[in-house]
Amino acid sequence: MSAFDTATTASSAGQQWNAQDYAIDAGFVPTLGGAVARLLDARAGERILDLGCGDGVLTTELALSGAHMQGVDASPEMVIAARARGVDAKVMDGHALAFDRAFDAVFSNAALHWMPDPDRVLEGVRRALRPGGRFVAEFGGHGNVATITAAVQAARVAHGHGASAFQWYFPTADAYADRLRQHGFQVQLIECLPRPTALPTGVAGWLRVFAAPLLDDLPAEARATVRDAATALLADLPRNAAGQPLADYVRLRVLARRR
Ligand code: BEZ
């Protein structure tokens, strides 16, 4: 039995991750990390922390620069997958980063919205950086996946379950810039960009891999019913030329320096 056959494991926001499902339904996540990777501009010999490294696909690409990459992720399942790719990865909660002036840069792609206490995260990021070190991140910005979330909530209500109280952390650029400054960062770039994102395994695949926190208070049968109902509500999403539905992703992209 491989590590991937083991049961899924709890991590941030109660989300359960399964590396195999992730690779199939969410393989686009590291692929679309190119813009933030270019913003990082990793250099040979730099020490870089990949916060929320997931299965390590993007971490290994960043390592091609010659930078020394350290991955951390709250999910043991994802850390096993990252190590299998050769990434030096540790299980660590992003709210409790245990590093002191150890890195030239902290990088994060599509992970910070899973961490509900941004102050604890930024405190740890700041501590992990050497003075002058950079924090380069991309994650969900205000309004991210609002159409999908609304459909899941509507489906819950239609089936008599009431709306879920769960929310991902999707701040505005202004709110996040203020928070960065409060934590001693100089903000060099912050932008919030709509990025319609094609879902290769459709809405059903997206809900299967990502929507657990909106559904995990329900019994398994009700979860499946709500997922099916939300998928039906989203049947008319715009589609790309290949017929894949486009999710209403909004990216918040950040480059900030530790003062
Ligand atoms: C995101 O990458 O924006 C995202 C992924 C899953 C759930 C919520 C947001």
Short mmCIF file of C-alpha atoms and ligand atoms in Angstrom, two decimals:
data_model
loop_
_atom_site.label_atom_id
_atom_site.label_comp_id
_atom_site.label_asym_id
_atom_site.label_seq_id
_atom_site.Cartn_x
_atom_site.Cartn_y
_atom_site.Cartn_z
CA MET A 1 0.00 0.00 0.00
CA SER A 2 1.45 3.39 -0.94
CA ALA A 3 1.24 6.53 1.17
CA PHE A 4 -1.49 7.68 -1.19
CA ASP A 5 -3.77 4.81 -0.26
CA THR A 6 -4.03 5.97 3.33
CA ALA A 7 -7.08 7.79 4.60
CA THR A 8 -7.23 11.54 4.11
CA THR A 9 -5.89 13.75 6.86
CA ALA A 10 -7.19 16.86 8.58
CA SER A 11 -5.47 20.19 7.98
CA SER A 12 -6.29 23.94 7.87
CA ALA A 13 -9.93 24.91 8.19
CA GLY A 14 -10.90 21.28 8.73
CA GLN A 15 -10.21 20.54 5.05
CA GLN A 16 -9.26 16.94 4.28
CA TRP A 17 -6.61 16.59 1.59
CA ASN A 18 -5.95 13.57 -0.56
CA ALA A 19 -2.88 13.93 -2.75
CA GLN A 20 -4.22 11.74 -5.55
CA ASP A 21 -7.54 13.57 -5.83
CA TYR A 22 -5.67 16.87 -5.59
CA ALA A 23 -3.41 15.99 -8.52
CA ILE A 24 -6.44 15.08 -10.65
CA ASP A 25 -8.95 17.80 -9.71
CA ALA A 26 -6.57 20.62 -8.73
CA GLY A 27 -3.45 20.06 -10.85
CA PHE A 28 -4.12 23.51 -12.32
CA VAL A 29 -3.21 25.17 -8.98
CA PRO A 30 0.61 24.86 -9.31
CA THR A 31 0.38 25.31 -13.09
CA LEU A 32 -1.27 28.69 -12.60
CA GLY A 33 1.35 29.67 -10.01
CA GLY A 34 3.67 30.90 -12.76
CA ALA A 35 2.92 34.60 -12.26
CA VAL A 36 3.66 34.58 -8.54
CA ALA A 37 6.73 32.40 -9.12
CA ARG A 38 8.05 35.02 -11.55
CA LEU A 39 7.35 37.72 -8.98
CA LEU A 40 9.42 35.73 -6.45
CA ASP A 41 12.33 35.64 -8.91
CA ALA A 42 14.20 33.00 -6.89
CA ARG A 43 18.00 33.11 -7.17
CA ALA A 44 20.66 30.44 -6.77
CA GLY A 45 21.79 30.08 -3.18
CA GLU A 46 18.78 31.84 -1.64
CA ARG A 47 16.94 30.16 1.23
CA ILE A 48 13.22 30.19 0.52
CA LEU A 49 10.28 28.91 2.56
CA ASP A 50 7.28 27.63 0.60
CA LEU A 51 4.38 28.18 3.00
CA GLY A 52 1.59 25.74 2.17
CA CYS A 53 3.71 23.79 -0.31
CA GLY A 54 0.97 21.20 -0.91
CA ASP A 55 2.21 18.29 -2.98
CA GLY A 56 5.42 20.14 -3.86
CA VAL A 57 4.91 20.51 -7.61
CA LEU A 58 5.63 24.25 -7.63
CA THR A 59 8.32 23.92 -4.94
CA THR A 60 10.32 21.60 -7.19
CA GLU A 61 9.99 24.07 -10.07
CA LEU A 62 11.28 26.90 -7.86
CA ALA A 63 14.22 24.71 -6.82
CA LEU A 64 15.39 24.67 -10.46
CA SER A 65 16.61 28.24 -9.82
CA GLY A 66 19.23 26.84 -7.47
CA ALA A 67 17.48 28.26 -4.39
CA HIS A 68 17.30 26.03 -1.29
CA MET A 69 13.59 25.37 -0.87
CA GLN A 70 12.01 24.41 2.47
CA GLY A 71 8.38 23.37 2.20
CA VAL A 72 5.85 23.39 5.03
CA ASP A 73 2.23 22.30 4.93
CA ALA A 74 -0.35 21.55 7.60
CA SER A 75 -1.39 18.35 5.84
CA PRO A 76 0.75 15.25 6.54
CA GLU A 77 -0.68 13.68 3.39
CA MET A 78 0.56 16.56 1.25
CA VAL A 79 3.95 16.58 2.96
CA ILE A 80 4.35 12.88 2.11
CA ALA A 81 3.56 13.70 -1.53
CA ALA A 82 6.02 16.63 -1.54
CA ARG A 83 8.80 14.51 -0.02
CA ALA A 84 8.15 11.85 -2.66
CA ARG A 85 9.08 14.56 -5.20
CA GLY A 86 12.32 15.24 -3.32
CA VAL A 87 11.16 18.38 -1.51
CA ASP A 88 12.55 19.04 1.98
CA ALA A 89 9.06 19.37 3.50
CA LYS A 90 7.77 19.43 7.08
CA VAL A 91 4.33 19.25 8.61
CA MET A 92 3.78 22.68 10.13
CA ASP A 93 0.72 24.85 10.73
CA GLY A 94 1.07 28.22 8.99
CA HIS A 95 -0.19 29.84 12.20
CA ALA A 96 2.79 28.54 14.14
CA LEU A 97 5.83 28.89 11.89
CA ALA A 98 8.89 27.84 13.90
CA PHE A 99 11.68 29.75 12.11
CA ASP A 100 13.74 32.75 13.15
CA ARG A 101 15.46 34.91 10.49
CA ALA A 102 16.08 31.72 8.53
CA PHE A 103 14.97 32.76 5.03
CA ASP A 104 15.68 35.31 2.31
CA ALA A 105 12.12 34.92 1.09
CA VAL A 106 8.81 33.39 2.12
CA PHE A 107 6.67 32.26 -0.82
CA SER A 108 3.07 31.10 -0.80
CA ASN A 109 0.69 30.08 -3.58
CA ALA A 110 -3.02 29.36 -3.07
CA ALA A 111 -2.63 28.57 0.62
CA LEU A 112 -3.18 31.66 2.78
CA HIS A 113 -6.97 31.65 2.33
CA TRP A 114 -7.04 28.35 4.25
CA MET A 115 -5.50 30.04 7.31
CA PRO A 116 -8.21 31.86 9.27
CA ASP A 117 -5.94 33.93 11.53
CA PRO A 118 -3.81 36.14 9.25
CA ASP A 119 -2.19 37.98 12.15
CA ARG A 120 -0.61 34.83 13.51
CA VAL A 121 0.48 33.86 10.01
CA LEU A 122 2.10 37.24 9.30
CA GLU A 123 3.79 37.27 12.71
CA GLY A 124 5.41 33.93 11.81
CA VAL A 125 6.29 35.03 8.27
CA ARG A 126 7.98 38.16 9.59
CA ARG A 127 9.94 36.17 12.18
CA ALA A 128 10.99 33.61 9.54
CA LEU A 129 12.50 36.31 7.29
CA ARG A 130 15.87 38.00 7.65
CA PRO A 131 15.52 41.81 7.79
CA GLY A 132 14.98 43.01 4.22
CA GLY A 133 13.72 39.57 3.19
CA ARG A 134 10.69 39.37 0.91
CA PHE A 135 7.24 37.87 1.26
CA VAL A 136 5.74 36.92 -2.09
CA ALA A 137 2.28 35.42 -2.09
CA GLU A 138 -0.82 34.83 -4.13
CA PHE A 139 -4.13 33.65 -2.72
CA GLY A 140 -7.86 34.27 -2.93
CA GLY A 141 -8.88 37.92 -2.90
CA HIS A 142 -12.18 39.55 -2.04
CA GLY A 143 -15.01 37.97 -4.08
CA ASN A 144 -13.05 34.81 -4.89
CA VAL A 145 -15.26 31.86 -5.92
CA ALA A 146 -18.33 33.85 -4.84
CA THR A 147 -20.58 32.22 -7.46
CA ILE A 148 -19.60 28.70 -6.42
CA THR A 149 -19.97 29.49 -2.73
CA ALA A 150 -23.40 31.06 -3.29
CA ALA A 151 -24.54 27.98 -5.20
CA VAL A 152 -23.44 25.65 -2.40
CA GLN A 153 -25.18 27.81 0.19
CA ALA A 154 -28.36 27.97 -1.94
CA ALA A 155 -28.27 24.19 -2.40
CA ARG A 156 -27.89 23.68 1.37
CA VAL A 157 -30.86 25.94 2.09
CA ALA A 158 -32.98 24.34 -0.66
CA HIS A 159 -32.38 20.95 0.97
CA GLY A 160 -33.29 22.20 4.45
CA HIS A 161 -29.80 22.41 5.99
CA GLY A 162 -29.37 26.17 6.45
CA ALA A 163 -26.30 28.05 5.24
CA SER A 164 -22.81 27.08 6.41
CA ALA A 165 -21.01 29.60 8.64
CA PHE A 166 -17.64 28.70 7.07
CA GLN A 167 -15.71 31.40 5.20
CA TRP A 168 -12.32 31.29 3.57
CA TYR A 169 -10.05 34.31 4.17
CA PHE A 170 -10.40 36.45 1.02
CA PRO A 171 -9.35 40.02 1.98
CA THR A 172 -9.38 43.14 -0.13
CA ALA A 173 -6.01 44.54 -1.24
CA ASP A 174 -6.45 47.56 1.07
CA ALA A 175 -7.24 45.43 4.12
CA TYR A 176 -4.30 43.08 3.51
CA ALA A 177 -1.89 45.95 2.82
CA ASP A 178 -2.87 47.54 6.17
CA ARG A 179 -2.28 44.24 7.91
CA LEU A 180 1.12 43.81 6.29
CA ARG A 181 2.17 47.30 7.44
CA GLN A 182 0.94 46.59 10.97
CA HIS A 183 3.24 43.56 11.00
CA GLY A 184 6.30 45.55 9.95
CA PHE A 185 6.32 44.98 6.21
CA GLN A 186 6.92 47.51 3.46
CA VAL A 187 4.36 46.75 0.76
CA GLN A 188 6.00 46.93 -2.67
CA LEU A 189 3.17 45.49 -4.73
CA ILE A 190 -0.37 44.43 -3.95
CA GLU A 191 -3.03 43.79 -6.56
CA CYS A 192 -6.35 42.04 -6.73
CA LEU A 193 -7.08 40.50 -10.14
CA PRO A 194 -10.02 38.52 -11.51
CA ARG A 195 -8.66 35.28 -13.00
CA PRO A 196 -11.44 33.12 -14.47
CA THR A 197 -10.10 29.60 -13.95
CA ALA A 198 -10.97 26.58 -16.06
CA LEU A 199 -11.95 23.55 -13.98
CA PRO A 200 -10.55 20.46 -15.77
CA THR A 201 -12.83 18.02 -13.92
CA GLY A 202 -15.80 20.38 -13.86
CA VAL A 203 -17.66 21.88 -10.95
CA ALA A 204 -18.19 18.41 -9.46
CA GLY A 205 -14.41 17.85 -9.32
CA TRP A 206 -13.83 21.25 -7.71
CA LEU A 207 -16.48 20.60 -5.08
CA ARG A 208 -15.06 17.14 -4.39
CA VAL A 209 -11.57 18.42 -3.64
CA PHE A 210 -12.23 21.88 -2.15
CA ALA A 211 -15.75 22.25 -0.75
CA ALA A 212 -15.50 20.04 2.35
CA PRO A 213 -15.48 22.95 4.83
CA LEU A 214 -18.85 24.15 3.46
CA LEU A 215 -20.35 20.67 3.83
CA ASP A 216 -18.58 18.81 6.60
CA ASP A 217 -21.32 19.45 9.17
CA LEU A 218 -23.69 17.28 7.08
CA PRO A 219 -23.99 13.48 6.93
CA ALA A 220 -22.31 11.90 3.87
CA GLU A 221 -25.56 11.37 1.94
CA ALA A 222 -26.66 14.98 2.44
CA ARG A 223 -23.22 16.21 1.37
CA ALA A 224 -23.55 14.33 -1.92
CA THR A 225 -27.08 15.66 -2.46
CA VAL A 226 -25.99 19.26 -1.85
CA ARG A 227 -22.93 18.85 -4.10
CA ASP A 228 -25.13 17.50 -6.91
CA ALA A 229 -27.66 20.33 -6.44
CA ALA A 230 -24.88 22.97 -6.46
CA THR A 231 -23.39 21.40 -9.60
CA ALA A 232 -26.79 21.66 -11.29
CA LEU A 233 -27.15 25.31 -10.23
CA LEU A 234 -23.76 26.03 -11.81
CA ALA A 235 -24.48 24.27 -15.12
CA ASP A 236 -24.55 27.60 -16.97
CA LEU A 237 -21.15 28.90 -15.87
CA PRO A 238 -19.20 30.36 -18.81
CA ARG A 239 -16.90 27.84 -20.48
CA ASN A 240 -13.57 27.94 -22.29
CA ALA A 241 -13.01 26.68 -25.84
CA ALA A 242 -12.48 23.15 -24.49
CA GLY A 243 -15.89 23.25 -22.79
CA GLN A 244 -14.48 23.45 -19.27
CA PRO A 245 -16.46 25.63 -16.83
CA LEU A 246 -14.75 28.82 -15.68
CA ALA A 247 -14.76 29.48 -11.95
CA ASP A 248 -14.76 33.09 -10.74
CA TYR A 249 -11.32 33.11 -9.15
CA VAL A 250 -9.92 36.41 -7.85
CA ARG A 251 -6.20 36.49 -6.99
CA LEU A 252 -4.58 38.75 -4.42
CA ARG A 253 -0.89 39.05 -5.31
CA VAL A 254 1.62 40.51 -2.87
CA LEU A 255 5.28 41.48 -2.70
CA ALA A 256 6.30 42.91 0.66
CA ARG A 257 9.60 43.27 2.53
CA ARG A 258 10.39 42.78 6.17
CA ARG A 259 11.60 46.14 7.49
C1 BEZ B 1 -8.43 29.30 -4.38
O1 BEZ B 1 -7.35 28.86 -4.75
O2 BEZ B 1 -8.75 30.46 -4.61
C2 BEZ B 1 -9.38 28.45 -3.62
C3 BEZ B 1 -9.31 27.11 -3.73
C4 BEZ B 1 -10.19 26.35 -3.01
C5 BEZ B 1 -11.12 26.91 -2.18
C6 BEZ B 1 -11.19 28.26 -2.10
C7 BEZ B 1 -10.32 29.03 -2.82
#
